[in-house]
Coordinates of C-alpha atoms (C1' of nucleotides) in Angstrom, one line a residue:
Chain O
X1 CA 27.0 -52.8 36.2
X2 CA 28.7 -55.1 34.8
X3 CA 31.9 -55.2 32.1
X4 CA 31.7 -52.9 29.3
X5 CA 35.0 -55.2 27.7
X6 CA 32.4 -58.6 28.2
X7 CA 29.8 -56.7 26.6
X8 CA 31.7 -55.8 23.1
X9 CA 33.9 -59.5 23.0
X10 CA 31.2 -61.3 23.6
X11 CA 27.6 -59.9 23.4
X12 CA 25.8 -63.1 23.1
X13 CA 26.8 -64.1 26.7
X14 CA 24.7 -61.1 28.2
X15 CA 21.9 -61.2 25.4
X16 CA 21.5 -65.1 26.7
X17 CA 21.8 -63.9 30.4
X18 CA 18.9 -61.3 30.3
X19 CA 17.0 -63.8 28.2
X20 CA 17.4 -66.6 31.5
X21 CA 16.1 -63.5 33.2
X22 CA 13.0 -62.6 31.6
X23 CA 14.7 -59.1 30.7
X24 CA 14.9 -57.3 27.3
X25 CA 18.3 -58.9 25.3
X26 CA 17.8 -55.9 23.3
X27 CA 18.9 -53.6 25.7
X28 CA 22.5 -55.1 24.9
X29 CA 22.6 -54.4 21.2
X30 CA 21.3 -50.3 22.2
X31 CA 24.4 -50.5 24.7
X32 CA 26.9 -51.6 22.3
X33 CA 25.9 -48.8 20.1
X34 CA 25.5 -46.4 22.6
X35 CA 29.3 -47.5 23.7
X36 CA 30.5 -46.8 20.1
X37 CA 29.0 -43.2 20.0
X38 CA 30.4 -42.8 23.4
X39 CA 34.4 -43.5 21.6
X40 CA 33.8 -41.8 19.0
X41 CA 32.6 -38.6 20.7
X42 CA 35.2 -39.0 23.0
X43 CA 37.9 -38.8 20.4
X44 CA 37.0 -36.1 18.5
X45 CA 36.6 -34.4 21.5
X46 CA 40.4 -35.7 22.8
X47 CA 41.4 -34.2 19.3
X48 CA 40.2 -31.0 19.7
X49 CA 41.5 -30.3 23.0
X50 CA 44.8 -31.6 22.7
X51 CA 45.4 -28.6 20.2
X52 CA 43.9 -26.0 22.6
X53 CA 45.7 -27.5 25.4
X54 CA 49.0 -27.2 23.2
X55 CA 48.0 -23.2 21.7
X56 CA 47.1 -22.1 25.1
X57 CA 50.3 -23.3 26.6
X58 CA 52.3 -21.2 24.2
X59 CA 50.5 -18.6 24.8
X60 CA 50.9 -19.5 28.4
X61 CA 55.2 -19.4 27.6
X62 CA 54.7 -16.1 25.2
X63 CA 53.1 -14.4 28.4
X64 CA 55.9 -15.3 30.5
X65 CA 58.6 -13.7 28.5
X66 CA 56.4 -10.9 27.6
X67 CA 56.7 -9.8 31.9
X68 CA 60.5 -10.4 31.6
X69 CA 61.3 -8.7 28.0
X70 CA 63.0 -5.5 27.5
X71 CA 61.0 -2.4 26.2
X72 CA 62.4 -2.8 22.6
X73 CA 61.8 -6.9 22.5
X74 CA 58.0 -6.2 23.6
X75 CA 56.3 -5.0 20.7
X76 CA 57.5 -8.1 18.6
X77 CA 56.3 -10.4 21.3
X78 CA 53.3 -9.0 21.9
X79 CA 52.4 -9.2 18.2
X80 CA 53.3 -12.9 18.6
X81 CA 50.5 -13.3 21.5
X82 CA 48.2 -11.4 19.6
X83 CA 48.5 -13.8 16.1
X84 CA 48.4 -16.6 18.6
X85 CA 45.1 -15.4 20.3
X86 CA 43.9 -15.6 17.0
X87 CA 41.2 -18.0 16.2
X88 CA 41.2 -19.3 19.7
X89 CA 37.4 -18.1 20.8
X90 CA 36.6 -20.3 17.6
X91 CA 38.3 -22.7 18.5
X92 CA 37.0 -22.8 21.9
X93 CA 33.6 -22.8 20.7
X94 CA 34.4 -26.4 18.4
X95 CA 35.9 -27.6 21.8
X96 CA 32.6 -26.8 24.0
X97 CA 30.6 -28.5 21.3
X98 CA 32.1 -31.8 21.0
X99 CA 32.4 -31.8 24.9
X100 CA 28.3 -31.4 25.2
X101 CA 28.2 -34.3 23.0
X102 CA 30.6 -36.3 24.5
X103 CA 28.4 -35.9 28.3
X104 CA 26.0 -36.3 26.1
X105 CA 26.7 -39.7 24.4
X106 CA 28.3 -40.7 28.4
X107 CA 24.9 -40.0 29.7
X108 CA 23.4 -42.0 27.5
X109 CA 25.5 -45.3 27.8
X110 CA 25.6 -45.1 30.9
X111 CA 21.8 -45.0 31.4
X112 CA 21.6 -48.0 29.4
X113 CA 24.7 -49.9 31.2
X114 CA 22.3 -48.7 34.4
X115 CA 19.5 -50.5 33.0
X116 CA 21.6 -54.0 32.4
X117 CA 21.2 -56.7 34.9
X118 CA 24.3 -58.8 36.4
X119 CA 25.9 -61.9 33.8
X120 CA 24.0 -64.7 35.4
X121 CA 25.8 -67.9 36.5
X122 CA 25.4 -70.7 34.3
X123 CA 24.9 -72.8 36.9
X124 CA 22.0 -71.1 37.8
X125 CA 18.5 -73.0 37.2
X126 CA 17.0 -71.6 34.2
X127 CA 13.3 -70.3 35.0
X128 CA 10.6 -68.5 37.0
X129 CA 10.2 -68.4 40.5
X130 CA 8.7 -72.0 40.5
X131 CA 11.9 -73.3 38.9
X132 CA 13.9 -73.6 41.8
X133 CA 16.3 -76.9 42.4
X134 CA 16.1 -78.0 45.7
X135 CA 20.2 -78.9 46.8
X136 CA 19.7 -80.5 50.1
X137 CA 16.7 -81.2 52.6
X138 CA 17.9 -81.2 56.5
X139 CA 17.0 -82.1 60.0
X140 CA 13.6 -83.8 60.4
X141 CA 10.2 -82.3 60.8
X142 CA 7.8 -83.1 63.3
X143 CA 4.4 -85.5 63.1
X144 CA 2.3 -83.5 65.5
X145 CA -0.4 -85.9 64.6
X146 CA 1.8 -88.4 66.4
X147 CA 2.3 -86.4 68.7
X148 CA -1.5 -86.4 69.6
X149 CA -2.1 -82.6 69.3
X150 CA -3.2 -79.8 67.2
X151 CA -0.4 -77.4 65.5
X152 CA -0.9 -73.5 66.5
X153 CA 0.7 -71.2 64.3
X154 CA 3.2 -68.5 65.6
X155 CA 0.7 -65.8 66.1
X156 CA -1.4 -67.7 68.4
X157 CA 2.0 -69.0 70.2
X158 CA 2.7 -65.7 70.7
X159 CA 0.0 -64.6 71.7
X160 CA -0.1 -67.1 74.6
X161 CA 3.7 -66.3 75.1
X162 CA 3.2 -62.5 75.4
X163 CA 5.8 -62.6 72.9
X164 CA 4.2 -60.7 69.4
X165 CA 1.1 -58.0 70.1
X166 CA 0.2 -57.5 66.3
X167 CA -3.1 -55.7 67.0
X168 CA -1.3 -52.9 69.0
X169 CA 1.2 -52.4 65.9
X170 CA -1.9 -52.0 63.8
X171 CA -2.7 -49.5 65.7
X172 CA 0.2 -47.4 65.9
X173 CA 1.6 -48.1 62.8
X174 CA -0.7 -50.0 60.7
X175 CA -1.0 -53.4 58.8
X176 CA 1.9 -55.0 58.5
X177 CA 3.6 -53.6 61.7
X178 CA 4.2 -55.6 65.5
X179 CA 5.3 -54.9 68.9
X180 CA 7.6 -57.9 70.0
X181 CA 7.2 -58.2 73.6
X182 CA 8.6 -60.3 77.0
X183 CA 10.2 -63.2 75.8
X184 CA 9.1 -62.2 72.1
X185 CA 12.0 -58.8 72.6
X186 CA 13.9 -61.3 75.0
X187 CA 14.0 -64.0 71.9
X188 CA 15.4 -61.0 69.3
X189 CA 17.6 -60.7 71.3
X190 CA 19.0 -63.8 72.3
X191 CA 18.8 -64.8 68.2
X192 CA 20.5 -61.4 67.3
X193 CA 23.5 -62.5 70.2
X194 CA 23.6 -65.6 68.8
X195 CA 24.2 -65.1 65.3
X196 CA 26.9 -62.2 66.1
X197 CA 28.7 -64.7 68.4
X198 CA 28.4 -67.4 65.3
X199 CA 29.6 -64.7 62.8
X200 CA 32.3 -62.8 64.6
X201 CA 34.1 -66.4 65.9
X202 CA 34.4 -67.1 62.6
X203 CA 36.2 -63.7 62.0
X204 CA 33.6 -61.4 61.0
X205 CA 33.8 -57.6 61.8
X206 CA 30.8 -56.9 63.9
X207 CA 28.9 -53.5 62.3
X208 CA 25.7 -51.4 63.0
X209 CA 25.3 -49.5 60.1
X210 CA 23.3 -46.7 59.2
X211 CA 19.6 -48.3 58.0
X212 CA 18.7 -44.6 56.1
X213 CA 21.0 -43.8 53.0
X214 CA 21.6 -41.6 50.2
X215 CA 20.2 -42.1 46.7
X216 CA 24.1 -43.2 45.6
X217 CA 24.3 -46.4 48.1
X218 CA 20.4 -47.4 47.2
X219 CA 21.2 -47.4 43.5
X220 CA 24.6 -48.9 43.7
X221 CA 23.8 -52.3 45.2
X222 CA 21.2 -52.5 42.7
X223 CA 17.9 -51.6 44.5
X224 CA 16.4 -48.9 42.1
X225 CA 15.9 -50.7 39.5
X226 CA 12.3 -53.2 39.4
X227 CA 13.2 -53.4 43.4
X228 CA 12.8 -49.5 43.8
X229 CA 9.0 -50.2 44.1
X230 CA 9.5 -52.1 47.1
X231 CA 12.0 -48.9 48.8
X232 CA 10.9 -46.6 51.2
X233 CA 12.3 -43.0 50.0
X234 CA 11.8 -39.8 52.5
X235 CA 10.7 -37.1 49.7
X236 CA 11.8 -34.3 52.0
X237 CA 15.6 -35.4 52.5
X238 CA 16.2 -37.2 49.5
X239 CA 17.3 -40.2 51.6
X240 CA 16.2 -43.9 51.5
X241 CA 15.2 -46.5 54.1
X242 CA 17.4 -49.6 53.1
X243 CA 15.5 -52.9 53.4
X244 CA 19.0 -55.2 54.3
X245 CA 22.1 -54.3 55.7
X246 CA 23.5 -55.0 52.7
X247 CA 23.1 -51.9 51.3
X248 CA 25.1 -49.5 53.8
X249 CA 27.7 -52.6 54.0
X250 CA 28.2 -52.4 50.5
X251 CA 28.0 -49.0 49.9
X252 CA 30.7 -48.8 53.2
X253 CA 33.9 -49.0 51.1
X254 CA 32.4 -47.3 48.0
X255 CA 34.9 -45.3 45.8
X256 CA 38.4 -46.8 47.5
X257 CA 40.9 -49.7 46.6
X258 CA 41.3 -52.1 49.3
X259 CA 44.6 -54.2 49.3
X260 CA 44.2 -58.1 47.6
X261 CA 46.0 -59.4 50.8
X262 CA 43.4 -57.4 53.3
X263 CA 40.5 -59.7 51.6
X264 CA 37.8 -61.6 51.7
X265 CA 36.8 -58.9 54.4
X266 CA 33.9 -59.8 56.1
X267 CA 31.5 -57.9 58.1
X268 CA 28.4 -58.9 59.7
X269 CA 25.7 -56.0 60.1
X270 CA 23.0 -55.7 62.4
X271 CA 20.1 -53.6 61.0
X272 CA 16.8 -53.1 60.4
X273 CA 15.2 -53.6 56.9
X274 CA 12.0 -51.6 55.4
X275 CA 10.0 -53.0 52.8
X276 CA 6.7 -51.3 50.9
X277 CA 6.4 -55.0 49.8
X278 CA 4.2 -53.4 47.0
X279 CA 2.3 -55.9 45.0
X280 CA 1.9 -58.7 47.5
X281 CA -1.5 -57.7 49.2
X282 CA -3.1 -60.1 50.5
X283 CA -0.3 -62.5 50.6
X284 CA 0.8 -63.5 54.1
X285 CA -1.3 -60.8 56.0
X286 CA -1.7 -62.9 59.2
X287 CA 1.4 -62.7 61.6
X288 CA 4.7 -61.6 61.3
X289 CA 6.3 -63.6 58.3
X290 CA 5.8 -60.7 55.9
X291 CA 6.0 -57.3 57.5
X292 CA 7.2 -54.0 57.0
X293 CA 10.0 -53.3 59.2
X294 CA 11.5 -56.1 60.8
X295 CA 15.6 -56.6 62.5
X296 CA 18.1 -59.0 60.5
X297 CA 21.9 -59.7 60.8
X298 CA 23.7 -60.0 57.5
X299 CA 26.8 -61.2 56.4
X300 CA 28.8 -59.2 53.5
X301 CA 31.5 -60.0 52.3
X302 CA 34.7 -58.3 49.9
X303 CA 36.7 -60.8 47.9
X304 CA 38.4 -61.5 44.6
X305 CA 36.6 -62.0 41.6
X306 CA 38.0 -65.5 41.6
X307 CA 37.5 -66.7 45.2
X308 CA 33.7 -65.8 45.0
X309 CA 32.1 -68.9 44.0
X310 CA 34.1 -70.6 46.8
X311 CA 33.2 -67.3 49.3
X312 CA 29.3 -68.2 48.6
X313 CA 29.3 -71.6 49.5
X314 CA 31.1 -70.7 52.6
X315 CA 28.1 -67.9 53.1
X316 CA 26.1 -70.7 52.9
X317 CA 27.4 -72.7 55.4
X318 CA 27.5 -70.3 58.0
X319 CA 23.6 -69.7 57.5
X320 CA 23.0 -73.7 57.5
X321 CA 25.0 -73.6 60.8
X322 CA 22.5 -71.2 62.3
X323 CA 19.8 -72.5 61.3
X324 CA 21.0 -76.2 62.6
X325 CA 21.9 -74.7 65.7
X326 CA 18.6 -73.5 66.3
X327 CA 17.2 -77.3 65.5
X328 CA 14.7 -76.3 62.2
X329 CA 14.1 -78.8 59.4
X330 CA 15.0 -76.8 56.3
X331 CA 15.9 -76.9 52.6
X332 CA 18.2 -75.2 50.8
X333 CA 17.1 -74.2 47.0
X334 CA 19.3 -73.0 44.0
X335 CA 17.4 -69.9 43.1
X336 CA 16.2 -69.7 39.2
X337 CA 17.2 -67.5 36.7
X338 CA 14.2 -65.6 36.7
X339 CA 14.1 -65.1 40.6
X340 CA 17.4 -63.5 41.1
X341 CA 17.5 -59.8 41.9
X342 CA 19.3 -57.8 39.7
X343 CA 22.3 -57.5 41.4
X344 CA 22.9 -61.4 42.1
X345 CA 24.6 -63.7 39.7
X346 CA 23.4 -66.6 41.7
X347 CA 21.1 -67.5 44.8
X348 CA 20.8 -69.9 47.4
X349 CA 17.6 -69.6 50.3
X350 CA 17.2 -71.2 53.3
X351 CA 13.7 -72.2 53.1
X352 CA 12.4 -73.3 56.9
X353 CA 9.6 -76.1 57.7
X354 CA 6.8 -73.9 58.7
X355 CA 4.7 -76.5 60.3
X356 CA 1.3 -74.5 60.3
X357 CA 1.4 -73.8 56.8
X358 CA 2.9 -77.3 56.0
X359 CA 5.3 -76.1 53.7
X360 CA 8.5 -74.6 53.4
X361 CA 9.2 -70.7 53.4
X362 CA 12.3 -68.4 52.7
X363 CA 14.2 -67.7 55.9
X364 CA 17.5 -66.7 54.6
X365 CA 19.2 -65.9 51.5
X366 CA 22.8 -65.3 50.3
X367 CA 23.7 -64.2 46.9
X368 CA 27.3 -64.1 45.1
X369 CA 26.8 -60.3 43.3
X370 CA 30.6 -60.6 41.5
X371 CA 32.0 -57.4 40.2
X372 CA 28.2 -55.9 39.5
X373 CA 28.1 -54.1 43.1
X374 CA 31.7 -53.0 43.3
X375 CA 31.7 -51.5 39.4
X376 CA 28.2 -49.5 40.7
X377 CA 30.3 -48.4 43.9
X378 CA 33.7 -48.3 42.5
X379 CA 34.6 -50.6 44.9
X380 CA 38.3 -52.3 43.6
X381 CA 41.6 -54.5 44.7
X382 CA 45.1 -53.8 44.7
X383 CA 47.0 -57.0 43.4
X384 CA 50.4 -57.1 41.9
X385 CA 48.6 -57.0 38.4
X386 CA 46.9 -53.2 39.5
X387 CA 44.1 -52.7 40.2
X388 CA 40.7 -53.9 39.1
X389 CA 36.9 -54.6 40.6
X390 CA 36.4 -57.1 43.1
X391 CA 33.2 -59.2 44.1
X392 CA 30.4 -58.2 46.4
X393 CA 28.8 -61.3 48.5
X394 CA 26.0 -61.3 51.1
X395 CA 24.2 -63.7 53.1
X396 CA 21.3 -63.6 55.5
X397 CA 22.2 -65.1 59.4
X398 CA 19.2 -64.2 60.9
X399 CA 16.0 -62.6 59.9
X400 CA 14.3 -61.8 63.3
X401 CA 11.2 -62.2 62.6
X402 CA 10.9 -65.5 59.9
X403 CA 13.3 -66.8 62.5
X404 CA 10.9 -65.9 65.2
X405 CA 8.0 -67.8 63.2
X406 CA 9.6 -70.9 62.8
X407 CA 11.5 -71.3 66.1
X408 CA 8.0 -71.0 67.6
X409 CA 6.3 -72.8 65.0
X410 CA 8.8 -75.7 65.3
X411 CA 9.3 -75.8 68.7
X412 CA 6.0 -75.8 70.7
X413 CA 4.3 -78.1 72.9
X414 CA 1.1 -79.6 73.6
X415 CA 0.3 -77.1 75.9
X416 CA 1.6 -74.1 74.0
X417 CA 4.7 -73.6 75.7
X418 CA 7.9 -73.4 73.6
X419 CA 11.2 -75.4 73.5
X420 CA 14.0 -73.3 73.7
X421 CA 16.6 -75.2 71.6
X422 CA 20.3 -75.2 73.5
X423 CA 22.0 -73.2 71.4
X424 CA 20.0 -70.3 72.3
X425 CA 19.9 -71.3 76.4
X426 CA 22.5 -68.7 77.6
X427 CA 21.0 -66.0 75.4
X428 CA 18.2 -66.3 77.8
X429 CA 19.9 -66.5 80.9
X430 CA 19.4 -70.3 80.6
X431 CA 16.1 -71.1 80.1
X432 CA 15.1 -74.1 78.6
X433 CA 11.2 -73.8 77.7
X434 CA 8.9 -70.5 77.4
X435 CA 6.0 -70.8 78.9
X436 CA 2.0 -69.3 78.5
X437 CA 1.1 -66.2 80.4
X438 CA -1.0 -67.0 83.1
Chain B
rG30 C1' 19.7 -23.4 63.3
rG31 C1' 23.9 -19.2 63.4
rA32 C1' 29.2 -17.7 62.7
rG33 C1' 34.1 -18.8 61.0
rG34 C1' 37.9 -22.1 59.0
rC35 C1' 39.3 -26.1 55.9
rG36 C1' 39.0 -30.0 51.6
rU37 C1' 45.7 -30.8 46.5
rC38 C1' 47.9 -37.6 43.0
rG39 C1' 48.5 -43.6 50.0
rC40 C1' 49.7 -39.9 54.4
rC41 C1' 51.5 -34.9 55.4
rU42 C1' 52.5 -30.6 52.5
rA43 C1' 53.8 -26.1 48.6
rG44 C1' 51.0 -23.4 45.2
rU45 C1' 45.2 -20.3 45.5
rC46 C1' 45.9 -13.1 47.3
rC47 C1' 48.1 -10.9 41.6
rG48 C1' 44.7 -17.2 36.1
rG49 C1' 49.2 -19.0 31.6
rU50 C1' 56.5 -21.4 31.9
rC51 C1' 51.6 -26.1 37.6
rG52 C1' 49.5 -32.3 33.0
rA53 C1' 50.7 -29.8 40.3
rU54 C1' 56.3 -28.7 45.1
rG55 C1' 58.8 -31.1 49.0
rG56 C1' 58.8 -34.8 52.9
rC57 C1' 57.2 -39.7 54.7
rG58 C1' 55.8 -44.4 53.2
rC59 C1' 56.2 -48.1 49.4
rC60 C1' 58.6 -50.5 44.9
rC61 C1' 63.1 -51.3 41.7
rG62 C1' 68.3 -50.8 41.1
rC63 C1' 73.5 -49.5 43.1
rC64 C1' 76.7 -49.7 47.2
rU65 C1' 77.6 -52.7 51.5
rG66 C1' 80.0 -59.1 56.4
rC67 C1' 74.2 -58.5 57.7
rU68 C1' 70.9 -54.6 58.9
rA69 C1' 70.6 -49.4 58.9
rA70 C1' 72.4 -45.2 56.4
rG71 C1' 73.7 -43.3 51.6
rC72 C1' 73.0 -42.8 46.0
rG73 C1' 69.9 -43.1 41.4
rG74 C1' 65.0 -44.1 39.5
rG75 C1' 59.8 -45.0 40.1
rU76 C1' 55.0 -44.4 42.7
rU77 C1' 46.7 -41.2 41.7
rG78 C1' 42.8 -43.1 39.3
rG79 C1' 39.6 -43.3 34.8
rG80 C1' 38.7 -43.2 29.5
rG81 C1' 40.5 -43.5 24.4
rU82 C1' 44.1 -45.1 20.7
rC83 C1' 47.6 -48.7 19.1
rU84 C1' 49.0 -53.9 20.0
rC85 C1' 48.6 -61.0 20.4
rA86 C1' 50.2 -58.3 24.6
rA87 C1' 53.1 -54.4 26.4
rA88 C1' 55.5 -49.9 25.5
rG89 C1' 54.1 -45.3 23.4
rC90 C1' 50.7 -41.4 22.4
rC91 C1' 46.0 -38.4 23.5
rC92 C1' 42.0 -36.8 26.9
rC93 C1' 40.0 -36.3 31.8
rU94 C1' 41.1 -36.2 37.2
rC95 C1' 43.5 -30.5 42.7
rG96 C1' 35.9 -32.6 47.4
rC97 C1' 31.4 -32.5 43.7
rG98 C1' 28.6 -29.7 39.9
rG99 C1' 28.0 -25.3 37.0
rG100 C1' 29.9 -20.5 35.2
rU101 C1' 33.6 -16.6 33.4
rU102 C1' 38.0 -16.8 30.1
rC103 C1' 41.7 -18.0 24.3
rA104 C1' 43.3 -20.4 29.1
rA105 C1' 41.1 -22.2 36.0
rA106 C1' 44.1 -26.0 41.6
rU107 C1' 44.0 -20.5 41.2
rC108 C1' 38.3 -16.0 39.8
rC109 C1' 32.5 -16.4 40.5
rC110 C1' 27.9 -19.3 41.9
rG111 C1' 25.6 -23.7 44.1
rC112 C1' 26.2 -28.2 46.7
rC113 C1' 28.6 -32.0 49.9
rG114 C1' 32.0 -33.3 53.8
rC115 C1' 35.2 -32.2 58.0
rC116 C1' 36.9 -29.0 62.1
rU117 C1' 36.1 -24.8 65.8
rC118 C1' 32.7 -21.7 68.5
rC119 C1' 27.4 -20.4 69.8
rG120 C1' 22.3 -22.1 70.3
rC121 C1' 19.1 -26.4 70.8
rC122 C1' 18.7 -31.5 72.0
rA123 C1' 18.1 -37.5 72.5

RNA sequence: GGAGGCGUCGCCUAGUCCGGUCGAUGGCGCCCGCCUGCUAAGCGGGUUGGGGUCUCAAAGCCCCUCGCGGGUUCAAAUCCCGCCGCCUCCGCCA
């Protein structure tokens, strides 16, 4: 959510933000009013009860002398209490009015405030998914022309490898759905090691977090909103099936204050992530690039408003340095306006050289969130100003199974047998090529 | 799954039986002063969070906040109902 203070100074800024969006600028103007109705109900309501607060304490005072007062003093007192009492039931009656419309006029703000996407970053490309600005291209791909033989794409490698069995987790689970197996579990693995190493060297909290959550964490990082099609939900608990690690990571220090000098905090989760992906049949259907359950390790981070822009870059960094340690030609884009979730402010994707599809696809992503997470969670910091929201950050390190794609993809041979670039070598007991089955 | 106990403003804690003078006691910690070769001790004061109002801002004032949500009542930390969490014991189980 984002700033309720923003919203009345300076409306304009959020009506231009949801238009760079796509979203309804009109949702602002229905908030602001909403907001109004909210103080005013709120004041009448402080009004009334102020005076029963103050006639029920005298009461409260008459009572007390009443116990101690002397047979003669009682009837006097008692009459007191008794013109006291009088017109109180009324009175409580105009109190439990204005409070029903108070919640009421509450309820209804903050359904709309609900509704309201995070400020975008200026910076932010303005447009649709296609909009994109590419910041950097890096490492260099492969001619496999040159090279003098024909590209296989990872499920084929895989196959060959005894690494992916996709037809089996068709079976047993359906579309959508693998078994990663011998080197294919070994590689996880190895990747998952690797990036944990990378995160906690650079003083990371290592975490495995819970992957199902409540309704509470699922709607405070933003994911029930036009994501909560893409959500698995378990009707019978009431519980949710988080699709990142960024959800129980955020939702991890929900409703406390942390102190300014404990941050940034990072953490760096290891999970695994469910998506419905709803509405993209047909789109990648071969292999494992788009799937329904798949392992990643995320970084989050906790930091002051001010420091994020800074923290986000560093996010990005740390993903470039994986993904150069692992020796894939990649890009990295500035996400547009249109493409960020609701949560993020800005955007930045690894996009890796998929050599069999000759183009480049998301691999990682990290996104600066600023206060929107932590006002939904009630997440702030302690400074010696008081206290006040801080700013939510994630960033993907590895997504096991993109990862998986192009580090075969990338890194075969001629003869189908796969390069194991040194990074990885003693997360696989040293090995320095996979080899075909048989 | 069954039985019992517990949940108070950073931590611990009083209050809950018998509703009002509790907008919540005391200790620890922390902050600010005083005192003092230094430190410690001592003395005095402060110390939940949110919303509203006023203001350039602050102070002030008002409302809410005793796990959460309802209810009873003129009035709820206190009584009633539901839920959540933690602990103990029993059962079951990776």
């Amino acid at each position: 959510m984002i700033d309720l203070k923003i919203l009345r100074e300076d409306p304009e800024r959020v009506r231009e933000s949801q238009r760079r969006r796509g979203e309804d600028p009109g949702i602002v103007d229905e908030l602001l009013d909403a907001d109004e109705m909210r103080r005013t109900a709120e004041a009448s309501f402080g009004a009334l009860r102020s005076e029963q607060n103050a006639l029920s304490k005298h009461i409260g005072h008459l009572q007390g002398r009443l116990k101690k007062a002397s047979d003669e003093d009682r009837p006097a007192i008692q009459a007191e209490v008794e013109q006291a009492l009088a017109g109180t039931s009324d009175l409580a009656e105009r109190v439990k009015s204005a409070d029903a419309r108070r919640s009421a006029a509450e309820a209804e703000a903050a359904e709309l405030l609900a509704k309201l996407s995070n400020v975008i970053d200026t910076d932010a490309p303005v447009g649709g998914e296609d909009d994109f600005v590419v910041v950097e291209e890096v490492g260099t791909r492969r001619d496999f022309a040159a090279e003098g033989f024909a590209v296989r794409d990872h499920v084929e490698l895989g196959e060959l490898l005894g690494a992916l069995d996709i037809e089996r987790g068709a079976k047993v689970s359906g579309s959508r759905f693998y078994y990663l197996t011998g080197v294919g579990a070994l590689l996880e693995l190895a990747l998952v090691n690797h990036a944990i190493a990378l995160a906690t060297g650079n003083g990371f909290t290592p975490v495995i977090p819970p992957a199902l959550v409540k309704p509470a964490a699922m709607e405070g990082t933003g994911f029930l909103g036009q994501a909560a099609e893409n959500v698995y939900r378990l009707e019978a608990d009431d519980m949710y099936l988080v699709g990142t690690a960024e959800v129980p990571l955020a939702a991890y220090h929900s409703d406390e204050i942390l102190d300014a000098g404990s941050l940034p905090r990072r953490y760096v989760g290891y999970s695994p992530c469910f998506r419905r992906e709803a509405g993209s049949h047909g789109k990648d259907t071969r292999g494992i690039f788009r799937v329904h359950w798949f392992d990643k390790v995320e970084m989050f981070s906790y930091c002051a408003p001010e420091d994020a822009e800074q923290e986000h870059r560093r996010l990005l960094a740390w993903e470039r340095q994986f993904f150069d340690s692992l020796e894939i030609p990649y890009r990295v884009i500035d996400v547009a306006s249109g493409d960020l979730g609701a949560s993020a402010a800005r955007k930045f994707d690894i996009e890796a050289w998929i050599p069999s599809q000759e183009r480049y696809r998301e691999v990682t992503s990290t996104s600066n969130c600023t206060e929107f997470q932590a006002r939904r969670l009630r997440i702030r910091l302690r400074d010696d100003d008081g206290v006040r929201p801080l700013a939510t950050l994630n960033g993907t390190l590895v997504a096991v199974t993109r990862a998986i794609v192009a580090l075969l993809e990338n890194h075969q041979q001629a003869d189908g047998s796969v390069r194991v670039p040194a990074a990885l070598r003693p997360y696989l007991g040293g090995r320095e090529l996979l080899t075909p089955l048989a």
